[in-house]
Coordinates of C-alpha atoms in Angstrom, one line a residue:
M1 CA -49.4 52.5 18.8
D2 CA -45.7 51.5 18.7
L3 CA -44.2 51.7 15.3
L4 CA -41.6 49.3 14.0
P5 CA -38.1 50.8 13.8
P6 CA -37.1 52.0 10.4
L7 CA -35.2 49.4 8.3
D8 CA -31.5 50.1 7.9
F9 CA -30.5 48.7 4.5
A10 CA -26.9 49.0 5.4
E11 CA -27.6 45.9 7.5
L12 CA -28.0 43.9 4.3
S13 CA -24.2 43.7 3.7
L14 CA -24.2 41.6 0.6
S15 CA -20.5 40.9 1.2
A16 CA -21.6 38.6 4.0
I17 CA -23.1 36.2 1.5
S18 CA -20.7 36.9 -1.4
P19 CA -19.5 33.3 -1.6
S20 CA -23.0 32.0 -2.0
L21 CA -23.9 34.8 -4.4
V22 CA -20.9 34.0 -6.6
L23 CA -21.9 30.3 -6.8
I24 CA -25.6 31.0 -7.5
A25 CA -24.7 33.5 -10.2
G26 CA -22.3 30.9 -11.7
A27 CA -25.1 28.3 -11.6
L28 CA -27.5 30.5 -13.3
L29 CA -25.0 31.5 -16.0
L30 CA -24.2 27.8 -16.7
L31 CA -27.9 26.9 -16.8
L32 CA -28.6 29.6 -19.3
A33 CA -25.6 28.8 -21.4
N34 CA -26.6 25.1 -21.6
V35 CA -30.1 25.9 -22.7
F36 CA -28.8 27.0 -26.1
V37 CA -26.5 24.1 -26.6
R38 CA -27.9 21.4 -28.9
S39 CA -25.3 18.8 -28.2
F40 CA -23.3 18.6 -25.0
D41 CA -20.0 17.4 -26.4
V42 CA -16.6 17.1 -24.8
A43 CA -15.5 20.6 -25.6
F44 CA -18.5 22.2 -24.0
R45 CA -18.2 19.9 -21.0
G46 CA -14.7 21.4 -20.6
V47 CA -16.1 24.9 -20.7
N48 CA -18.6 24.0 -18.0
V49 CA -15.8 22.5 -15.8
A50 CA -13.6 25.5 -16.3
L51 CA -16.4 28.0 -15.4
C52 CA -17.2 25.9 -12.3
A53 CA -13.6 26.0 -11.3
V54 CA -13.5 29.8 -11.8
F55 CA -16.6 30.5 -9.7
L56 CA -15.4 28.1 -7.0
G57 CA -12.0 29.9 -7.0
F58 CA -13.8 33.3 -6.6
S59 CA -16.0 31.9 -3.8
I60 CA -12.8 30.8 -1.9
V61 CA -11.4 34.3 -2.2
C62 CA -14.7 35.8 -1.0
S63 CA -14.9 33.4 2.0
L64 CA -11.3 34.3 3.1
H65 CA -12.3 38.0 3.1
L66 CA -15.5 37.7 5.1
N67 CA -16.0 40.0 8.0
L68 CA -17.0 38.5 11.3
G69 CA -20.3 39.5 12.7
S70 CA -24.0 39.7 11.8
A71 CA -25.7 40.9 8.7
F72 CA -29.1 40.7 6.9
F73 CA -30.9 41.8 10.1
S74 CA -29.1 39.1 12.1
L75 CA -30.2 36.3 9.7
I76 CA -26.6 35.9 8.7
H77 CA -23.9 35.4 11.3
I78 CA -20.3 35.0 10.2
S79 CA -18.0 33.3 12.7
G80 CA -14.6 31.7 12.4
I81 CA -16.3 28.4 12.1
T82 CA -18.2 29.8 9.1
I83 CA -15.0 30.8 7.3
L84 CA -13.2 27.5 8.0
S85 CA -16.2 25.4 6.8
Q86 CA -16.8 27.4 3.7
V87 CA -13.2 27.4 2.6
T88 CA -12.9 23.7 3.2
M89 CA -16.1 22.8 1.3
E90 CA -15.2 25.1 -1.6
F91 CA -11.6 23.8 -1.8
V92 CA -12.9 20.2 -1.9
A93 CA -15.5 21.1 -4.5
L94 CA -12.7 22.7 -6.7
G95 CA -10.5 19.7 -6.4
F96 CA -13.3 17.3 -7.4
I97 CA -14.6 19.4 -10.3
L98 CA -11.1 19.6 -11.9
L99 CA -11.1 15.8 -12.1
F100 CA -13.9 16.1 -14.6
F101 CA -11.5 17.4 -17.3
T102 CA -11.3 14.3 -19.5
K103 CA -10.8 13.5 -23.2
Q104 CA -13.0 10.5 -23.1
E105 CA -16.2 10.6 -25.0
A106 CA -17.7 7.8 -23.0
S107 CA -17.0 9.4 -19.6
E108 CA -19.6 8.8 -16.9
Y109 CA -23.0 9.8 -18.2
S110 CA -24.0 12.3 -15.5
T111 CA -21.0 14.5 -16.4
R112 CA -22.2 14.7 -20.0
V113 CA -25.5 16.3 -18.9
G114 CA -25.6 20.1 -18.9
E115 CA -27.6 20.2 -15.6
F116 CA -24.8 18.5 -13.7
Y117 CA -22.7 21.6 -13.3
P118 CA -25.3 24.2 -12.2
L119 CA -26.5 21.7 -9.7
Y120 CA -23.0 21.2 -8.4
L121 CA -22.6 25.0 -7.8
L122 CA -26.0 25.2 -6.2
M123 CA -25.2 22.4 -3.8
I124 CA -22.1 24.2 -2.6
A125 CA -24.0 27.5 -2.3
G126 CA -26.7 25.8 -0.2
F127 CA -24.2 24.3 2.2
D128 CA -22.4 27.7 2.4
I129 CA -25.7 29.3 3.4
M130 CA -26.2 26.5 6.0
V131 CA -23.0 27.3 7.8
S132 CA -23.2 31.1 7.6
S133 CA -26.2 31.5 10.0
Q134 CA -27.2 31.0 13.6
H135 CA -30.9 31.3 12.6
L136 CA -32.5 27.9 12.5
L137 CA -34.8 28.7 9.5
I138 CA -31.8 29.9 7.4
I139 CA -29.9 26.8 8.4
L140 CA -32.8 24.7 7.2
L141 CA -33.0 26.7 3.9
G142 CA -29.4 26.0 3.2
L143 CA -29.7 22.4 4.2
E144 CA -32.6 21.9 1.7
I145 CA -30.9 23.7 -1.2
G146 CA -27.7 21.7 -0.7
S147 CA -29.4 18.3 -0.1
L148 CA -31.9 18.5 -3.0
S149 CA -29.1 19.5 -5.4
L150 CA -27.0 16.6 -4.2
V151 CA -29.9 14.1 -4.6
A152 CA -30.2 15.2 -8.3
L153 CA -26.4 14.8 -8.8
I154 CA -26.5 11.3 -7.3
A155 CA -29.3 10.1 -9.6
L156 CA -28.4 12.1 -12.7
S157 CA -26.5 9.2 -14.4
G158 CA -29.8 7.3 -14.8
N159 CA -28.5 3.9 -14.0
P160 CA -30.6 1.8 -11.6
R161 CA -28.0 1.8 -8.8
A162 CA -27.7 5.6 -9.0
I163 CA -31.5 6.1 -9.0
E164 CA -31.8 3.8 -6.0
A165 CA -29.1 5.8 -4.2
G166 CA -30.7 9.1 -5.0
V167 CA -34.1 7.9 -3.7
K168 CA -32.5 6.6 -0.5
Y169 CA -30.7 9.9 0.0
F170 CA -33.8 11.9 -0.7
V171 CA -36.1 9.8 1.6
L172 CA -33.7 9.8 4.5
G173 CA -32.9 13.5 3.9
V174 CA -36.6 14.3 4.2
L175 CA -36.7 12.3 7.4
A176 CA -33.7 14.3 8.8
S177 CA -35.4 17.5 7.8
V178 CA -38.6 16.5 9.5
F179 CA -36.6 15.8 12.7
F180 CA -34.9 19.2 12.3
I181 CA -38.2 21.1 11.9
V182 CA -39.8 19.4 14.9
G183 CA -36.8 20.2 17.0
V184 CA -37.0 23.9 15.8
L185 CA -40.7 24.0 16.7
C186 CA -40.0 22.6 20.2
W187 CA -37.4 25.2 20.8
Y188 CA -39.5 28.0 19.5
F189 CA -42.4 27.0 21.7
A190 CA -40.1 27.1 24.8
S191 CA -38.1 30.2 24.0
A192 CA -39.9 32.1 21.2
T193 CA -36.8 32.4 19.1
F194 CA -35.3 30.8 16.0
D195 CA -31.9 32.2 16.7
L196 CA -29.3 30.0 18.4
N197 CA -27.6 32.9 20.1
A198 CA -30.9 34.0 21.6
L199 CA -31.7 30.4 22.6
R200 CA -28.3 30.1 24.4
N201 CA -29.0 33.4 26.3
A202 CA -32.5 32.2 27.2
L203 CA -31.3 28.9 28.5
F204 CA -28.5 30.3 30.7
A205 CA -30.8 33.1 32.0
G206 CA -33.6 30.6 32.7
E207 CA -36.0 32.5 30.5
Y208 CA -37.8 29.6 28.8
I209 CA -41.3 28.2 29.2
S210 CA -40.7 24.5 29.3
L211 CA -37.5 22.5 30.0
A212 CA -39.3 19.4 28.6
A213 CA -39.8 21.1 25.2
I214 CA -36.2 22.2 25.1
M215 CA -35.0 18.6 25.8
M216 CA -37.5 17.1 23.3
G217 CA -36.2 19.6 20.7
L218 CA -32.7 18.5 21.4
V219 CA -33.6 14.8 21.0
F220 CA -35.0 15.5 17.5
M221 CA -32.0 17.7 16.6
I222 CA -29.7 14.9 17.6
G223 CA -31.6 12.6 15.1
A224 CA -31.5 15.2 12.4
I225 CA -27.7 16.0 12.7
G226 CA -27.0 12.3 13.3
F227 CA -28.5 11.5 9.8
K228 CA -26.5 14.2 8.1
I229 CA -23.1 13.2 9.7
S230 CA -24.0 9.5 9.3
A231 CA -23.3 8.7 13.0
V232 CA -24.4 5.3 14.3
P233 CA -27.3 4.4 14.5
F234 CA -28.3 6.8 11.7
H235 CA -25.7 5.5 9.2
S236 CA -27.3 2.6 7.3
W237 CA -27.8 4.6 4.1
M238 CA -24.2 5.5 3.6
P239 CA -22.8 2.2 2.0
D240 CA -25.6 2.1 -0.6
I241 CA -25.2 5.7 -1.5
Y242 CA -21.5 5.2 -1.9
Q243 CA -22.0 2.1 -4.1
G244 CA -24.7 3.7 -6.3
S245 CA -23.0 7.0 -7.0
N246 CA -20.1 7.7 -9.4
A247 CA -16.7 8.0 -7.7
I248 CA -16.6 11.8 -7.7
V249 CA -20.1 12.3 -6.4
T250 CA -19.3 9.7 -3.7
G251 CA -16.3 11.7 -2.7
V252 CA -18.4 14.8 -2.5
V253 CA -21.0 13.0 -0.3
S254 CA -18.2 11.8 2.0
I255 CA -16.9 15.3 2.8
I256 CA -19.0 18.3 1.9
P257 CA -22.4 17.7 3.5
K258 CA -20.6 16.4 6.6
I259 CA -18.6 19.5 7.0
A260 CA -21.8 21.6 6.9
A261 CA -23.5 19.3 9.3
F262 CA -20.6 19.3 11.7
A263 CA -20.5 23.2 11.6
V264 CA -24.2 23.2 12.7
A265 CA -23.5 20.5 15.3
I266 CA -20.8 22.7 16.8
S267 CA -23.3 25.5 17.2
V268 CA -26.1 23.3 18.6
F269 CA -24.2 20.9 20.9
S270 CA -21.9 23.5 22.4
I271 CA -24.9 25.2 23.9
F272 CA -26.3 22.1 25.6
I273 CA -22.9 20.6 26.6
R274 CA -22.5 23.7 28.8
F275 CA -26.1 23.9 29.9
T276 CA -26.3 22.5 33.4
S277 CA -29.8 21.1 33.1
S278 CA -28.8 18.8 30.2
V279 CA -26.1 16.6 31.8
W280 CA -27.6 13.6 29.9
I281 CA -26.4 15.0 26.6
H282 CA -22.8 14.2 27.7
N283 CA -23.8 10.5 28.1
V284 CA -25.7 10.4 24.8
L285 CA -22.9 12.1 22.8
Y286 CA -20.3 9.8 24.5
V287 CA -22.3 6.7 23.4
L288 CA -22.8 8.1 19.9
V289 CA -19.0 8.7 19.6
V290 CA -18.0 5.3 20.8
L291 CA -20.6 3.5 18.6
S292 CA -19.7 5.6 15.5
I293 CA -16.0 4.8 15.9
T294 CA -16.4 1.1 16.8
L295 CA -19.2 -0.5 14.9
P296 CA -18.3 0.8 11.4
N297 CA -14.7 -0.3 11.9
I298 CA -15.9 -3.9 12.6
A299 CA -18.2 -3.8 9.6
A300 CA -15.4 -2.5 7.3
L301 CA -13.3 -5.5 8.2
V302 CA -15.6 -7.9 6.3
Q303 CA -16.3 -5.8 3.2
K304 CA -15.2 -7.2 -0.2
D305 CA -15.9 -4.0 -2.1
M306 CA -13.6 -1.0 -1.9
K307 CA -16.4 1.6 -2.0
R308 CA -18.4 -0.1 0.8
M309 CA -15.2 -0.4 2.9
L310 CA -14.6 3.4 2.4
A311 CA -18.3 4.0 3.3
F312 CA -17.9 2.3 6.7
S313 CA -14.5 3.9 7.3
S314 CA -16.0 7.3 6.6
I315 CA -18.6 6.7 9.3
A316 CA -15.7 5.9 11.7
H317 CA -13.9 9.1 10.7
S318 CA -17.1 11.0 11.5
G319 CA -17.0 9.5 14.9
F320 CA -13.6 11.0 15.5
V321 CA -14.8 14.4 14.4
L322 CA -17.9 14.1 16.6
A323 CA -15.5 13.3 19.5
C324 CA -14.0 16.7 19.0
I325 CA -17.4 18.4 19.4
F326 CA -18.1 16.3 22.5
I327 CA -14.8 17.3 24.1
D328 CA -15.7 20.9 23.6
K329 CA -12.4 22.6 24.1
Q330 CA -10.5 25.1 22.0
M331 CA -7.8 22.4 21.4
S332 CA -10.4 19.9 20.2
L333 CA -12.0 22.5 17.9
S334 CA -8.6 23.1 16.2
A335 CA -8.1 19.3 16.1
L336 CA -11.5 18.9 14.3
Y337 CA -10.5 21.1 11.4
L338 CA -7.0 19.7 11.3
Y339 CA -8.5 16.3 11.0
W340 CA -10.8 17.4 8.2
F341 CA -8.0 19.0 6.2
L342 CA -5.8 15.9 6.4
F343 CA -8.8 13.7 5.6
V344 CA -9.5 15.8 2.5
F345 CA -6.1 15.2 1.1
S346 CA -6.5 11.4 1.4
N347 CA -10.1 11.1 0.4
V348 CA -9.9 13.3 -2.7
G349 CA -7.0 11.2 -3.8
V350 CA -8.7 7.9 -3.2
F351 CA -11.9 8.8 -5.0
G352 CA -9.9 10.5 -7.8
L353 CA -8.2 7.2 -8.4
L354 CA -11.5 5.3 -8.4
W355 CA -12.8 7.9 -10.9
F356 CA -10.0 7.0 -13.3
V357 CA -11.3 3.4 -13.4
R358 CA -13.6 2.3 -16.3
N359 CA -17.1 1.6 -15.0
I360 CA -17.0 -2.1 -14.2
S361 CA -19.4 -4.8 -13.3
N362 CA -22.3 -2.7 -12.1
D363 CA -20.1 -0.1 -10.4
T364 CA -18.5 -2.6 -8.0
Y365 CA -14.9 -2.3 -7.0
E366 CA -14.0 -5.7 -5.5
Y367 CA -10.5 -6.1 -4.1
H368 CA -9.5 -8.9 -6.4
R369 CA -9.8 -6.7 -9.5
F370 CA -6.8 -4.7 -8.1
S371 CA -4.6 -7.7 -7.4
G372 CA -1.0 -7.4 -8.6
L373 CA -1.6 -3.8 -9.5
V374 CA 2.0 -2.8 -8.8
R375 CA 3.0 -4.9 -11.9
T376 CA 0.2 -3.5 -14.1
L377 CA 0.4 0.2 -13.2
P378 CA 3.1 0.9 -10.5
S379 CA 2.2 4.7 -10.1
Y380 CA -1.4 3.9 -9.5
A381 CA -0.5 1.3 -6.8
L382 CA 2.0 3.7 -5.2
L383 CA -0.6 6.5 -4.9
A384 CA -3.3 4.1 -3.7
G385 CA -1.0 2.8 -1.1
V386 CA -0.1 6.3 0.2
F387 CA -3.8 7.3 0.5
F388 CA -4.9 4.1 2.3
I389 CA -1.9 4.2 4.7
S390 CA -2.7 7.8 5.4
L391 CA -6.4 7.0 6.1
A392 CA -5.2 4.3 8.4
G393 CA -3.3 6.8 10.4
I394 CA 0.1 5.2 10.0
P395 CA 2.9 7.6 10.7
P396 CA 4.3 9.8 9.2
F397 CA 1.4 10.1 6.6
G398 CA -1.5 12.5 6.6
L399 CA -4.3 11.5 9.0
F400 CA -1.9 10.2 11.6
F401 CA -1.4 13.8 12.9
G402 CA -5.2 14.4 12.9
K403 CA -5.8 11.3 15.0
V404 CA -3.0 12.2 17.4
A405 CA -4.5 15.7 17.8
V406 CA -8.0 14.2 18.6
V407 CA -6.6 11.7 21.1
V408 CA -4.4 14.2 22.8
S409 CA -7.5 16.5 23.1
A410 CA -9.4 13.7 24.8
F411 CA -6.5 13.0 27.3
N412 CA -6.2 16.7 28.1
A413 CA -10.0 16.8 28.8
D414 CA -9.5 13.8 31.2
L415 CA -11.5 11.5 28.9
I416 CA -8.9 8.7 29.3
W417 CA -11.2 5.9 28.2
L418 CA -12.4 7.7 25.1
G419 CA -8.8 8.3 24.1
V420 CA -8.0 4.6 24.6
I421 CA -11.1 3.5 22.6
M422 CA -10.0 5.8 19.7
M423 CA -6.5 4.3 19.8
I424 CA -7.9 0.7 19.7
N425 CA -10.1 1.5 16.8
S426 CA -7.2 3.2 15.0
A427 CA -5.4 -0.1 15.3
I428 CA -8.4 -2.0 14.0
A429 CA -8.6 0.3 11.0
V430 CA -5.1 -0.6 10.0
F431 CA -6.2 -4.1 9.1
Y432 CA -8.9 -3.1 6.6
Y433 CA -6.9 -0.2 5.1
L434 CA -3.9 -2.4 4.5
R435 CA -6.0 -5.1 2.8
P436 CA -6.2 -3.3 -0.6
V437 CA -2.5 -2.4 -0.2
I438 CA -1.6 -6.0 0.3
T439 CA -3.8 -7.0 -2.7
M440 CA -2.1 -4.5 -5.0
F441 CA 1.5 -5.1 -3.9
L442 CA 1.8 -8.7 -2.7
L443 CA -0.8 -10.8 -4.6
P444 CA -0.2 -11.9 -8.2
P445 CA -2.4 -10.6 -11.0
S446 CA -5.5 -12.7 -11.6
Q447 CA -7.7 -13.2 -14.6
G448 CA -10.0 -10.4 -13.5
T449 CA -7.3 -7.9 -12.8
L450 CA -7.9 -4.6 -14.4
S451 CA -5.6 -3.6 -17.3
A452 CA -3.6 -0.3 -17.5
A453 CA -6.2 1.0 -20.0
D454 CA -9.1 0.3 -17.5
L455 CA -7.2 2.0 -14.7
T456 CA -6.5 5.2 -16.6
Y457 CA -9.8 5.5 -18.5
N458 CA -10.7 9.0 -17.3
A459 CA -7.2 10.2 -16.6
N460 CA -5.4 13.0 -18.2
L461 CA -2.5 15.3 -17.3
L462 CA -4.6 17.7 -15.1
S463 CA -6.4 15.0 -13.2
K464 CA -3.2 13.1 -12.6
S465 CA -1.5 16.2 -11.4
I466 CA -4.3 16.8 -8.8
I467 CA -4.0 13.2 -7.5
W468 CA -0.2 13.5 -7.3
I469 CA -0.5 16.8 -5.4
M470 CA -2.9 15.0 -2.9
G471 CA -0.4 12.2 -2.6
I472 CA 2.5 14.6 -2.0
M473 CA 0.5 16.4 0.7
C474 CA -0.1 13.1 2.5
C475 CA 3.6 12.4 2.4
I476 CA 4.8 15.8 3.6
S477 CA 2.0 16.3 6.2
I478 CA 4.6 16.5 9.0
F479 CA 5.8 19.8 7.4
V480 CA 2.3 21.1 6.7
V481 CA 0.6 20.4 10.0
Q482 CA 1.9 23.5 11.8
F483 CA 0.9 25.8 8.8
L484 CA -2.6 24.2 8.9
L485 CA -2.9 24.7 12.7
D486 CA -1.9 28.4 12.4
F487 CA -4.5 28.9 9.7
I488 CA -7.2 27.0 11.7
E489 CA -6.5 28.8 15.0
K490 CA -6.7 32.2 13.3
Y491 CA -10.4 31.5 12.9
A492 CA -11.2 28.7 15.4
I493 CA -10.0 30.9 18.3
V494 CA -12.9 33.2 17.5
G495 CA -15.3 30.5 18.4
V496 CA -18.8 29.9 17.3
Y497 CA -20.7 33.0 18.4

């Protein structure tokens, strides 16, 4: 009888999961500390925020020092994509958590609950695990840890809109997970492996049982990933989630889960884009990219609420990132992460400004409430203008360089019509991104215009500094792009496997 080979515990390599371990340890520490606190006052909230920031800082350092390769008996696989994704998510999480430093007693309810901060760290740990493996079951484990923690964060404030948003995110998250599990089962049936590297080798060697099962699994996986990245037609939940969540959690939803989902999408779709028997995947992804860029742009044009407009625009930005995966070139992979870094500067800034605003009229942010803002609070209007112009892709601000990189990648791959479609939609986006800018700068203040006190309700020196840093980064992007590309290519050149 054959015996199993002896286990080599050197394979465990705890350093491979050190970012997640740091965050989980921080979450447990905060959870235990909050158990013994009778009243969660402003001072102790500050301690929680500071500890979150410390643990996130350590996790960034650990991510930057990860060694490429496999660990934990090949359950963990660290690639350049892993490092880029983890660093981006942890950097965004650090930026957002620092905005919670506030002197206001009546700050948004969920931030005054002790469970908020452990859940926040667990969410990042889950998504870190999700991007650090090529094993489908480990990816699913990380997905569930991150998604369930995020559901709790969304609903934690207890107001009806937040609970509704949390329930919607939970239900659709479960649906996406079911799609993912069915896709995994189909692939396991056809290839007897849960590992994406082994699946890729089996496909290219022709060592699989059923091509139909492989293709069926791919269909379900497209649905699962489509929900997580909010690609059209899997996007309908996004506007309601945005409107129901507080501004900071909304910002988290707009960036962090999508980075993790796109990292998985790179691993999955790159296999089938190169697999000769799945030519139809090119057509499906092309349609998804065009729909995800175009339809949300049209929907954003008619929105009257700033959060809902940002929700639809975020879906369009996801379409640009999905285009990079579809193009499947080294240049497009670098463009993908350049786009995300520049998007982060603008999006953290926008949602940070919305976080400053006193909770108003059932968490709605209609344009007319910001009319004549340049006369009420010029600095707020200036920063908002910079962020919206950057998101619109107007040169020389922020995201203009990300959009140029994606369009050039499309042209270099001979996808001329895709590049033209992206340019047309970029022009459409200018209209709805300039609408709040025109409202703030050119319209006179109205009776419902927010006062300076309303607009700086949650602001203090640290949070203002973070927003100003984001604004400055948007303005000097032309000098930062080459540094970002050098950093990205250091890891993206390694590829996925």
